[in-house]
N, C-alpha and C. Protein backbone atom coordinates (compact mmCIF):
# COMPACT_ATOMS: atom_id res chain seq x y z
N UNK A 1 94.40 100.18 80.13
CA UNK A 1 94.01 99.14 80.99
C UNK A 1 92.87 99.51 81.81
N UNK A 2 91.73 98.68 81.84
CA UNK A 2 90.49 99.02 82.54
C UNK A 2 90.70 98.78 84.12
N UNK A 3 90.06 99.52 84.81
CA UNK A 3 90.24 99.47 86.25
C UNK A 3 89.51 98.34 86.76
N UNK A 4 90.15 97.56 87.68
CA UNK A 4 89.66 96.36 88.25
C UNK A 4 88.98 96.78 89.58
N UNK A 5 87.84 96.17 90.01
CA UNK A 5 87.21 96.59 91.26
C UNK A 5 88.18 96.29 92.40
N UNK A 6 88.02 96.97 93.43
CA UNK A 6 88.64 96.68 94.77
C UNK A 6 88.15 95.33 95.40
N UNK A 7 88.90 94.57 96.01
CA UNK A 7 88.56 93.30 96.55
C UNK A 7 87.91 93.71 97.92
N UNK A 8 86.94 92.80 98.31
CA UNK A 8 86.15 92.98 99.46
C UNK A 8 87.07 92.96 100.75
N UNK A 9 86.77 93.56 101.79
CA UNK A 9 87.60 93.45 102.98
C UNK A 9 87.70 92.04 103.41
N UNK A 10 88.83 91.65 104.19
CA UNK A 10 88.96 90.32 104.56
C UNK A 10 87.75 89.70 105.32
N UNK A 11 87.14 90.64 106.23
CA UNK A 11 86.06 89.96 106.91
C UNK A 11 84.90 89.43 106.06
N UNK A 12 84.79 90.08 104.75
CA UNK A 12 83.70 89.60 103.79
C UNK A 12 84.39 88.25 102.94
N UNK A 13 85.53 88.11 102.83
CA UNK A 13 86.18 87.16 102.10
C UNK A 13 86.09 85.81 103.06
N UNK A 14 86.27 85.88 104.32
CA UNK A 14 86.30 84.82 105.29
C UNK A 14 85.17 84.84 106.15
N UNK A 15 84.15 84.37 105.64
CA UNK A 15 82.86 84.26 106.37
C UNK A 15 83.11 83.02 107.22
N UNK A 16 82.63 82.97 108.64
CA UNK A 16 82.97 81.87 109.39
C UNK A 16 81.74 80.92 109.37
N UNK A 17 80.59 81.36 109.48
CA UNK A 17 79.45 80.61 109.58
C UNK A 17 78.34 80.85 108.64
N UNK A 18 77.68 79.85 108.04
CA UNK A 18 76.62 80.07 107.20
C UNK A 18 75.45 80.57 108.08
N UNK A 19 74.63 81.45 107.59
CA UNK A 19 73.58 81.94 108.46
C UNK A 19 72.44 80.95 108.82
N UNK A 20 72.47 79.78 108.18
CA UNK A 20 71.38 78.82 108.43
C UNK A 20 72.12 77.82 109.46
N UNK A 21 73.30 78.05 110.03
CA UNK A 21 73.98 77.26 110.91
C UNK A 21 73.21 76.89 112.18
N UNK A 22 73.01 75.53 112.55
CA UNK A 22 72.28 75.22 113.77
C UNK A 22 73.22 74.11 114.41
N UNK A 23 72.80 73.62 115.46
CA UNK A 23 73.57 72.55 116.17
C UNK A 23 73.45 71.25 115.22
N UNK A 24 74.38 70.58 114.87
CA UNK A 24 74.48 69.33 114.18
C UNK A 24 74.58 68.21 114.98
N UNK A 25 73.95 67.08 114.57
CA UNK A 25 74.04 65.85 115.28
C UNK A 25 75.19 65.03 114.48
N UNK A 26 75.46 63.99 115.12
CA UNK A 26 76.55 63.11 114.35
C UNK A 26 75.91 62.32 113.20
N UNK A 27 74.60 62.34 113.06
CA UNK A 27 74.11 61.77 111.86
C UNK A 27 73.90 62.75 110.76
N UNK A 28 74.06 64.10 111.03
CA UNK A 28 73.94 65.01 109.83
C UNK A 28 75.21 65.48 109.30
N UNK A 29 75.31 65.63 108.04
CA UNK A 29 76.63 66.10 107.51
C UNK A 29 76.96 67.55 107.90
N UNK A 30 78.10 67.91 108.10
CA UNK A 30 78.51 69.20 108.36
C UNK A 30 78.79 69.88 107.12
N UNK A 31 77.71 70.51 106.63
CA UNK A 31 77.80 71.22 105.29
C UNK A 31 77.55 72.69 105.54
N UNK A 32 78.28 73.55 104.83
CA UNK A 32 77.96 74.88 104.98
C UNK A 32 78.45 75.62 106.23
N UNK A 33 79.21 74.79 107.11
CA UNK A 33 79.51 75.39 108.39
C UNK A 33 80.55 76.41 108.20
N UNK A 34 81.49 76.07 107.46
CA UNK A 34 82.67 76.93 106.98
C UNK A 34 82.60 77.31 105.54
N UNK A 35 82.67 78.55 105.23
CA UNK A 35 82.78 78.76 103.74
C UNK A 35 84.27 78.96 103.41
N UNK A 36 84.63 78.38 102.36
CA UNK A 36 85.98 78.52 101.79
C UNK A 36 85.96 79.79 100.78
N UNK A 37 87.06 80.60 101.18
CA UNK A 37 87.15 81.80 100.30
C UNK A 37 87.68 81.35 98.84
N UNK A 38 87.33 82.24 97.90
CA UNK A 38 87.85 81.85 96.67
C UNK A 38 89.26 82.40 96.59
N UNK A 39 90.09 81.80 95.87
CA UNK A 39 91.48 82.29 95.51
C UNK A 39 91.35 83.48 94.60
N UNK A 40 92.40 84.34 94.61
CA UNK A 40 92.32 85.39 93.82
C UNK A 40 93.70 85.52 92.97
N UNK A 41 93.42 85.71 91.73
CA UNK A 41 94.55 85.72 90.81
C UNK A 41 94.76 87.17 90.21
N UNK A 42 96.03 87.57 90.27
CA UNK A 42 96.32 88.80 89.63
C UNK A 42 97.52 88.48 88.58
N UNK A 43 97.09 88.75 87.36
CA UNK A 43 98.01 88.26 86.25
C UNK A 43 99.14 89.40 86.04
N UNK A 44 100.29 88.88 85.53
CA UNK A 44 101.41 89.62 85.31
C UNK A 44 101.25 91.16 84.77
N UNK A 45 100.12 91.25 83.95
CA UNK A 45 99.90 92.49 83.31
C UNK A 45 98.58 93.16 83.89
N UNK A 46 98.10 92.80 84.92
CA UNK A 46 96.91 93.23 85.55
C UNK A 46 97.19 94.43 86.25
N UNK A 47 98.42 94.73 86.70
CA UNK A 47 98.65 95.92 87.51
C UNK A 47 99.85 96.56 86.77
N UNK A 48 99.91 97.90 86.77
CA UNK A 48 101.07 98.59 85.95
C UNK A 48 102.10 98.74 86.88
N UNK A 49 103.40 98.96 86.34
CA UNK A 49 104.58 99.40 87.01
C UNK A 49 104.43 100.89 86.88
N UNK A 50 104.67 101.64 87.94
CA UNK A 50 104.85 103.11 87.78
C UNK A 50 106.36 103.61 87.99
N UNK A 51 106.69 104.60 87.36
CA UNK A 51 108.01 105.17 87.32
C UNK A 51 108.09 105.87 88.64
N UNK A 52 109.29 105.43 89.37
CA UNK A 52 109.65 106.22 90.62
C UNK A 52 110.87 106.99 90.54
N UNK A 53 111.48 107.06 89.40
CA UNK A 53 112.64 107.93 89.18
C UNK A 53 113.83 107.20 89.08
N UNK A 54 114.71 107.74 88.12
CA UNK A 54 115.99 107.13 87.93
C UNK A 54 115.95 105.73 87.25
N UNK A 55 114.84 105.46 86.47
CA UNK A 55 114.61 104.21 85.72
C UNK A 55 114.10 103.19 86.75
N UNK A 56 113.82 103.52 87.76
CA UNK A 56 113.15 102.39 88.69
C UNK A 56 111.69 102.51 88.50
N UNK A 57 111.07 101.17 88.78
CA UNK A 57 109.68 101.11 88.77
C UNK A 57 109.09 100.24 90.01
N UNK A 58 107.83 100.70 90.21
CA UNK A 58 107.17 100.01 91.32
C UNK A 58 105.79 99.56 90.86
N UNK A 59 105.52 98.30 91.46
CA UNK A 59 104.13 97.65 91.33
C UNK A 59 103.81 97.16 92.75
N UNK A 60 102.57 97.57 93.21
CA UNK A 60 102.15 97.19 94.48
C UNK A 60 101.04 96.11 94.23
N UNK A 61 101.38 94.97 94.73
CA UNK A 61 100.41 93.78 94.57
C UNK A 61 99.41 93.49 95.56
N UNK A 62 99.88 93.75 96.73
CA UNK A 62 98.88 93.60 97.92
C UNK A 62 99.32 94.32 99.08
N UNK A 63 98.22 94.93 99.86
CA UNK A 63 98.62 95.43 101.21
C UNK A 63 97.40 94.87 102.10
N UNK A 64 97.92 94.50 103.37
CA UNK A 64 96.93 94.16 104.47
C UNK A 64 97.25 95.37 105.47
N UNK A 65 96.25 96.25 105.54
CA UNK A 65 96.57 97.47 106.38
C UNK A 65 96.72 97.06 107.87
N UNK A 66 95.76 96.11 108.30
CA UNK A 66 95.83 95.71 109.76
C UNK A 66 97.10 95.02 110.14
N UNK A 67 97.79 94.47 109.25
CA UNK A 67 99.04 93.77 109.59
C UNK A 67 100.23 94.68 109.24
N UNK A 68 99.99 95.73 108.45
CA UNK A 68 101.00 96.51 107.88
C UNK A 68 101.98 95.63 107.03
N UNK A 69 101.26 94.88 106.18
CA UNK A 69 101.96 94.01 105.05
C UNK A 69 101.78 94.73 103.85
N UNK A 70 103.01 94.70 103.11
CA UNK A 70 102.94 95.31 101.73
C UNK A 70 103.85 94.40 100.84
N UNK A 71 103.33 94.00 99.84
CA UNK A 71 103.98 93.20 98.77
C UNK A 71 104.08 93.87 97.52
N UNK A 72 105.31 94.01 97.07
CA UNK A 72 105.69 94.99 95.89
C UNK A 72 106.57 94.16 95.02
N UNK A 73 106.63 94.67 93.78
CA UNK A 73 107.56 94.24 92.93
C UNK A 73 108.21 95.62 92.29
N UNK A 74 109.68 95.46 92.17
CA UNK A 74 110.39 96.63 91.73
C UNK A 74 111.19 96.11 90.47
N UNK A 75 111.39 97.15 89.57
CA UNK A 75 112.51 97.02 88.62
C UNK A 75 113.47 98.12 88.70
N UNK A 76 114.81 97.84 88.89
CA UNK A 76 115.77 98.63 89.15
C UNK A 76 116.88 98.72 87.99
N UNK A 77 117.47 99.85 87.73
CA UNK A 77 118.56 99.92 86.79
C UNK A 77 119.79 100.01 87.73
N UNK A 78 121.00 99.60 86.94
CA UNK A 78 122.33 99.64 87.58
C UNK A 78 122.60 101.03 88.16
N UNK A 79 123.10 101.07 89.32
CA UNK A 79 123.36 102.45 89.81
C UNK A 79 122.21 103.00 90.74
N UNK A 80 120.93 102.41 90.62
CA UNK A 80 119.97 102.87 91.49
C UNK A 80 120.26 102.50 92.99
N UNK A 81 119.95 103.40 93.96
CA UNK A 81 120.17 103.12 95.22
C UNK A 81 118.98 103.53 96.16
N UNK A 82 118.53 102.71 96.91
CA UNK A 82 117.46 103.04 97.83
C UNK A 82 118.12 103.64 99.17
N UNK A 83 117.48 104.71 99.69
CA UNK A 83 117.98 105.27 100.90
C UNK A 83 118.24 104.24 101.94
N UNK A 84 119.33 104.61 102.81
CA UNK A 84 119.57 103.79 103.97
C UNK A 84 118.24 103.66 104.85
N UNK A 85 117.93 102.64 105.34
CA UNK A 85 116.68 102.31 106.06
C UNK A 85 116.87 101.23 107.07
N UNK A 86 115.97 101.30 108.13
CA UNK A 86 115.77 100.31 109.12
C UNK A 86 114.50 99.70 108.96
N UNK A 87 114.34 98.28 109.07
CA UNK A 87 113.12 97.73 109.01
C UNK A 87 112.57 97.49 110.42
N UNK A 88 111.23 97.75 110.54
CA UNK A 88 110.61 97.60 111.91
C UNK A 88 109.97 96.17 111.80
N UNK A 89 109.97 95.52 110.70
CA UNK A 89 109.38 94.03 110.76
C UNK A 89 110.29 93.40 109.67
N UNK A 90 110.06 92.02 109.54
CA UNK A 90 110.70 91.16 108.70
C UNK A 90 110.37 91.33 107.24
N UNK A 91 111.29 91.17 106.41
CA UNK A 91 111.35 91.36 104.93
C UNK A 91 111.72 90.01 104.25
N UNK A 92 110.94 89.76 103.34
CA UNK A 92 111.44 88.49 102.48
C UNK A 92 111.38 89.04 101.01
N UNK A 93 112.41 88.55 100.39
CA UNK A 93 112.64 89.10 98.93
C UNK A 93 113.05 88.00 98.04
N UNK A 94 112.53 88.05 96.87
CA UNK A 94 112.95 87.18 95.77
C UNK A 94 113.40 87.82 94.53
N UNK A 95 114.55 87.56 93.91
CA UNK A 95 115.07 88.14 92.67
C UNK A 95 114.83 87.23 91.56
N UNK A 96 113.87 87.35 90.63
CA UNK A 96 113.77 86.63 89.39
C UNK A 96 114.79 87.14 88.31
N UNK A 97 115.36 88.33 88.35
CA UNK A 97 116.22 88.79 87.25
C UNK A 97 117.22 89.85 87.81
N UNK A 98 118.33 89.82 87.21
CA UNK A 98 119.37 90.97 87.60
C UNK A 98 120.12 90.55 88.90
N UNK A 99 120.53 91.65 89.49
CA UNK A 99 121.48 91.52 90.55
C UNK A 99 121.41 92.96 91.38
N UNK A 100 121.50 92.72 92.69
CA UNK A 100 121.34 93.85 93.67
C UNK A 100 122.27 93.44 94.99
N UNK A 101 122.63 94.43 95.73
CA UNK A 101 123.23 94.07 97.04
C UNK A 101 122.92 95.26 98.02
N UNK A 102 123.37 94.80 99.28
CA UNK A 102 123.40 95.93 100.17
C UNK A 102 124.86 96.61 100.43
N UNK A 103 124.91 97.91 100.36
CA UNK A 103 126.26 98.57 100.53
C UNK A 103 126.94 97.95 101.61
N UNK A 104 126.30 97.67 102.73
CA UNK A 104 126.98 97.29 103.95
C UNK A 104 127.49 95.73 103.90
N UNK A 105 127.07 95.07 103.02
CA UNK A 105 127.55 93.56 102.89
C UNK A 105 128.24 93.28 101.69
N UNK A 106 128.96 92.07 101.54
CA UNK A 106 129.68 91.62 100.35
C UNK A 106 128.77 90.79 99.45
N UNK A 107 127.69 90.03 99.92
CA UNK A 107 127.10 89.12 99.08
C UNK A 107 126.19 89.93 98.06
N UNK A 108 125.80 89.16 96.96
CA UNK A 108 125.15 89.74 95.99
C UNK A 108 123.82 88.93 95.79
N UNK A 109 122.69 89.67 95.63
CA UNK A 109 121.44 88.81 95.37
C UNK A 109 121.33 88.75 93.83
N UNK A 110 121.44 87.62 93.19
CA UNK A 110 121.28 87.40 91.89
C UNK A 110 119.99 86.51 91.53
N UNK A 111 119.69 86.48 90.19
CA UNK A 111 118.54 85.78 89.70
C UNK A 111 118.37 84.52 90.40
N UNK A 112 117.17 84.17 91.04
CA UNK A 112 116.91 82.94 91.77
C UNK A 112 117.24 83.08 93.16
N UNK A 113 117.78 84.29 93.70
CA UNK A 113 118.18 84.40 95.12
C UNK A 113 117.00 84.78 95.97
N UNK A 114 116.98 84.11 97.17
CA UNK A 114 116.03 84.37 98.13
C UNK A 114 116.64 85.30 99.20
N UNK A 115 116.09 86.28 99.85
CA UNK A 115 116.61 87.23 100.88
C UNK A 115 115.62 87.47 102.04
N UNK A 116 116.27 87.33 103.13
CA UNK A 116 115.47 87.58 104.38
C UNK A 116 116.22 88.76 105.21
N UNK A 117 115.58 89.74 105.58
CA UNK A 117 116.08 90.83 106.38
C UNK A 117 115.18 90.73 107.70
N UNK A 118 115.79 90.63 108.90
CA UNK A 118 115.06 90.66 110.10
C UNK A 118 114.58 92.02 110.52
N UNK A 119 113.72 92.15 111.47
CA UNK A 119 113.26 93.54 111.97
C UNK A 119 114.54 94.01 112.55
N UNK A 120 114.67 95.32 112.48
CA UNK A 120 115.86 95.95 113.12
C UNK A 120 117.12 96.13 112.20
N UNK A 121 117.07 95.28 111.02
CA UNK A 121 118.22 95.31 110.11
C UNK A 121 118.28 96.77 109.56
N UNK A 122 119.53 97.32 109.28
CA UNK A 122 119.72 98.55 108.62
C UNK A 122 120.62 98.29 107.44
N UNK A 123 120.23 98.90 106.22
CA UNK A 123 121.03 98.71 105.02
C UNK A 123 120.72 99.70 103.96
N UNK A 124 121.52 99.58 102.87
CA UNK A 124 121.25 100.47 101.77
C UNK A 124 121.33 99.65 100.39
N UNK A 125 120.17 99.43 99.78
CA UNK A 125 120.06 98.57 98.66
C UNK A 125 120.75 99.50 97.56
N UNK A 126 121.52 98.66 96.83
CA UNK A 126 122.17 99.12 95.54
C UNK A 126 121.99 98.13 94.39
N UNK A 127 121.52 98.69 93.29
CA UNK A 127 121.26 97.85 92.14
C UNK A 127 122.64 97.85 91.21
N UNK A 128 123.00 96.59 90.94
CA UNK A 128 124.25 96.34 90.21
C UNK A 128 123.95 95.97 88.61
N UNK A 129 122.91 95.63 88.23
CA UNK A 129 122.71 95.27 86.81
C UNK A 129 121.33 95.99 86.45
N UNK A 130 121.20 96.25 85.26
CA UNK A 130 120.01 96.98 84.62
C UNK A 130 119.01 95.88 84.63
N UNK A 131 117.76 96.33 84.60
CA UNK A 131 116.37 95.53 84.57
C UNK A 131 116.33 94.50 85.75
N UNK A 132 116.93 94.81 86.84
CA UNK A 132 116.85 93.80 87.98
C UNK A 132 115.44 94.01 88.58
N UNK A 133 114.83 92.78 88.72
CA UNK A 133 113.60 92.63 89.19
C UNK A 133 113.77 92.03 90.60
N UNK A 134 112.94 92.58 91.57
CA UNK A 134 112.90 92.09 92.91
C UNK A 134 111.45 92.18 93.42
N UNK A 135 111.02 91.14 93.97
CA UNK A 135 109.68 90.99 94.66
C UNK A 135 109.98 91.11 96.29
N UNK A 136 109.25 91.96 96.98
CA UNK A 136 109.39 92.10 98.41
C UNK A 136 108.09 91.80 99.17
N UNK A 137 108.11 91.19 100.19
CA UNK A 137 107.00 90.96 101.19
C UNK A 137 107.55 91.60 102.37
N UNK A 138 106.94 92.67 102.86
CA UNK A 138 107.45 93.41 103.84
C UNK A 138 106.28 93.61 105.03
N UNK A 139 106.72 93.54 106.27
CA UNK A 139 105.91 93.72 107.46
C UNK A 139 106.40 94.97 108.13
N UNK A 140 105.59 95.83 108.57
CA UNK A 140 106.07 97.05 109.28
C UNK A 140 106.45 98.10 108.36
N UNK A 141 107.38 98.98 108.78
CA UNK A 141 107.79 100.09 107.89
C UNK A 141 109.28 100.13 107.58
N UNK A 142 109.71 100.85 106.55
CA UNK A 142 111.05 101.18 106.46
C UNK A 142 111.27 102.60 106.94
N UNK A 143 112.18 102.73 107.95
CA UNK A 143 112.36 104.02 108.52
C UNK A 143 113.66 104.54 107.92
N UNK A 144 113.32 105.56 107.03
CA UNK A 144 114.63 106.04 106.20
C UNK A 144 115.47 106.99 107.06
N UNK A 145 116.74 106.76 106.82
CA UNK A 145 117.79 107.54 107.69
C UNK A 145 118.75 108.28 106.85
N UNK A 146 119.19 109.35 107.38
CA UNK A 146 120.20 110.21 106.67
C UNK A 146 121.63 109.56 107.16
N UNK A 147 122.62 110.33 106.70
CA UNK A 147 123.97 109.82 106.93
C UNK A 147 124.54 109.76 108.39
N UNK A 148 123.62 110.56 109.14
CA UNK A 148 123.90 110.59 110.58
C UNK A 148 122.96 109.68 111.36
N UNK A 149 122.17 108.96 110.72
CA UNK A 149 121.25 108.05 111.49
C UNK A 149 119.88 108.64 111.84
N UNK A 150 119.74 109.76 111.44
CA UNK A 150 118.41 110.58 111.74
C UNK A 150 117.36 110.11 110.86
N UNK A 151 116.17 110.06 111.34
CA UNK A 151 114.94 109.69 110.62
C UNK A 151 114.45 110.78 109.64
N UNK A 152 114.35 110.51 108.45
CA UNK A 152 114.08 111.48 107.31
C UNK A 152 112.61 111.17 106.92
N UNK A 153 112.12 109.92 106.97
CA UNK A 153 110.71 109.51 106.66
C UNK A 153 110.57 108.17 106.97
N UNK A 154 109.25 107.89 106.88
CA UNK A 154 108.79 106.51 107.31
C UNK A 154 107.84 106.09 106.21
N UNK A 155 108.09 104.86 105.57
CA UNK A 155 107.31 104.33 104.51
C UNK A 155 106.63 103.01 105.06
N UNK A 156 105.46 102.82 104.90
CA UNK A 156 104.74 101.49 105.34
C UNK A 156 103.75 101.15 104.28
N UNK A 157 102.89 100.31 104.54
CA UNK A 157 101.77 99.71 103.67
C UNK A 157 100.92 100.88 103.29
N UNK A 158 100.28 101.67 104.30
CA UNK A 158 99.54 102.75 103.98
C UNK A 158 100.04 103.88 103.03
N UNK A 159 101.32 104.19 103.21
CA UNK A 159 101.97 105.18 102.56
C UNK A 159 102.36 104.69 101.13
N UNK A 160 102.78 103.49 100.96
CA UNK A 160 103.07 102.86 99.71
C UNK A 160 101.91 102.75 98.85
N UNK A 161 100.82 102.16 99.34
CA UNK A 161 99.70 102.13 98.50
C UNK A 161 99.04 103.40 97.99
N UNK A 162 99.06 104.30 98.97
CA UNK A 162 98.58 105.73 98.55
C UNK A 162 99.42 106.41 97.57
N UNK A 163 100.78 106.22 97.58
CA UNK A 163 101.66 106.72 96.67
C UNK A 163 101.39 105.96 95.43
N UNK A 164 101.27 104.76 95.32
CA UNK A 164 101.12 103.96 94.29
C UNK A 164 99.92 104.32 93.43
N UNK A 165 98.76 104.39 94.01
CA UNK A 165 97.54 104.76 93.53
C UNK A 165 97.58 106.16 92.82
N UNK A 166 98.22 107.06 93.59
CA UNK A 166 98.25 108.43 93.02
C UNK A 166 99.21 108.53 91.85
N UNK A 167 100.25 107.73 91.84
CA UNK A 167 101.11 107.70 90.66
C UNK A 167 100.57 106.94 89.55
N UNK A 168 99.67 105.95 89.80
CA UNK A 168 99.00 105.25 88.68
C UNK A 168 98.04 106.33 87.96
N UNK A 169 97.38 107.04 88.76
CA UNK A 169 96.44 108.17 88.27
C UNK A 169 97.22 109.11 87.49
N UNK A 170 98.33 109.71 88.02
CA UNK A 170 99.17 110.68 87.46
C UNK A 170 99.74 110.23 86.23
N UNK A 171 100.20 108.96 86.15
CA UNK A 171 100.71 108.33 84.95
C UNK A 171 99.86 107.80 83.91
N UNK A 172 98.54 108.03 84.12
CA UNK A 172 97.58 107.64 83.08
C UNK A 172 97.00 106.23 83.14
N UNK A 173 97.20 105.55 84.30
CA UNK A 173 96.82 104.03 84.51
C UNK A 173 95.50 104.05 85.10
N UNK A 174 94.91 105.10 85.61
CA UNK A 174 93.61 105.04 86.36
C UNK A 174 93.83 104.41 87.68
N UNK A 175 92.70 103.76 88.24
CA UNK A 175 92.96 103.04 89.57
C UNK A 175 93.12 101.60 89.44
N UNK A 176 94.09 101.01 89.62
CA UNK A 176 94.33 99.54 89.53
C UNK A 176 93.65 98.70 90.50
N UNK A 177 93.57 97.48 90.39
CA UNK A 177 92.82 96.54 91.28
C UNK A 177 93.85 96.02 92.19
N UNK A 178 94.58 96.80 92.99
CA UNK A 178 95.54 96.22 94.10
C UNK A 178 94.65 95.61 95.03
N UNK A 179 95.16 94.41 95.57
CA UNK A 179 94.45 93.73 96.55
C UNK A 179 94.71 94.36 97.88
N UNK A 180 93.62 95.04 98.45
CA UNK A 180 93.79 95.91 99.59
C UNK A 180 92.82 95.30 100.63
N UNK A 181 93.37 94.90 101.73
CA UNK A 181 92.57 94.30 102.81
C UNK A 181 92.71 95.13 104.15
């Protein structure tokens, strides 16, 4: 898979004023005052999934470092468990295939389910069907906790994209064109 170029920083994507901007009168059209950014498309096969162990896979779609936003897609196998963690920001999730739950709750997220976890929520993700696919949009960090509630590690946008890029290289995918702002 050929490497895609990195996207320009957000300040280059969203230029506010045209360099030729001057005071406009009501008789003049307001053209080129605001530049419209181009939309960005990332196809389903443009970014690789990397193996993260126990049959689980990770794809990082976008990170906004200034907002500590990370958008990822995972594929989990039945029995896979994510360490108990606390979110420092809100999390939005969508499950296109399979099923998973939180150990601490009775409900199950199945194909077509939307999930919201508020900042401060603590839970342990458990996958209950093979080939479960979940898309997460997260703000802030996952503070990973041991069985006594002690912090063992912190994962955020920066650490996730650094891990993903290193894993892509180590697994022979080169440097993928993750949207990094």
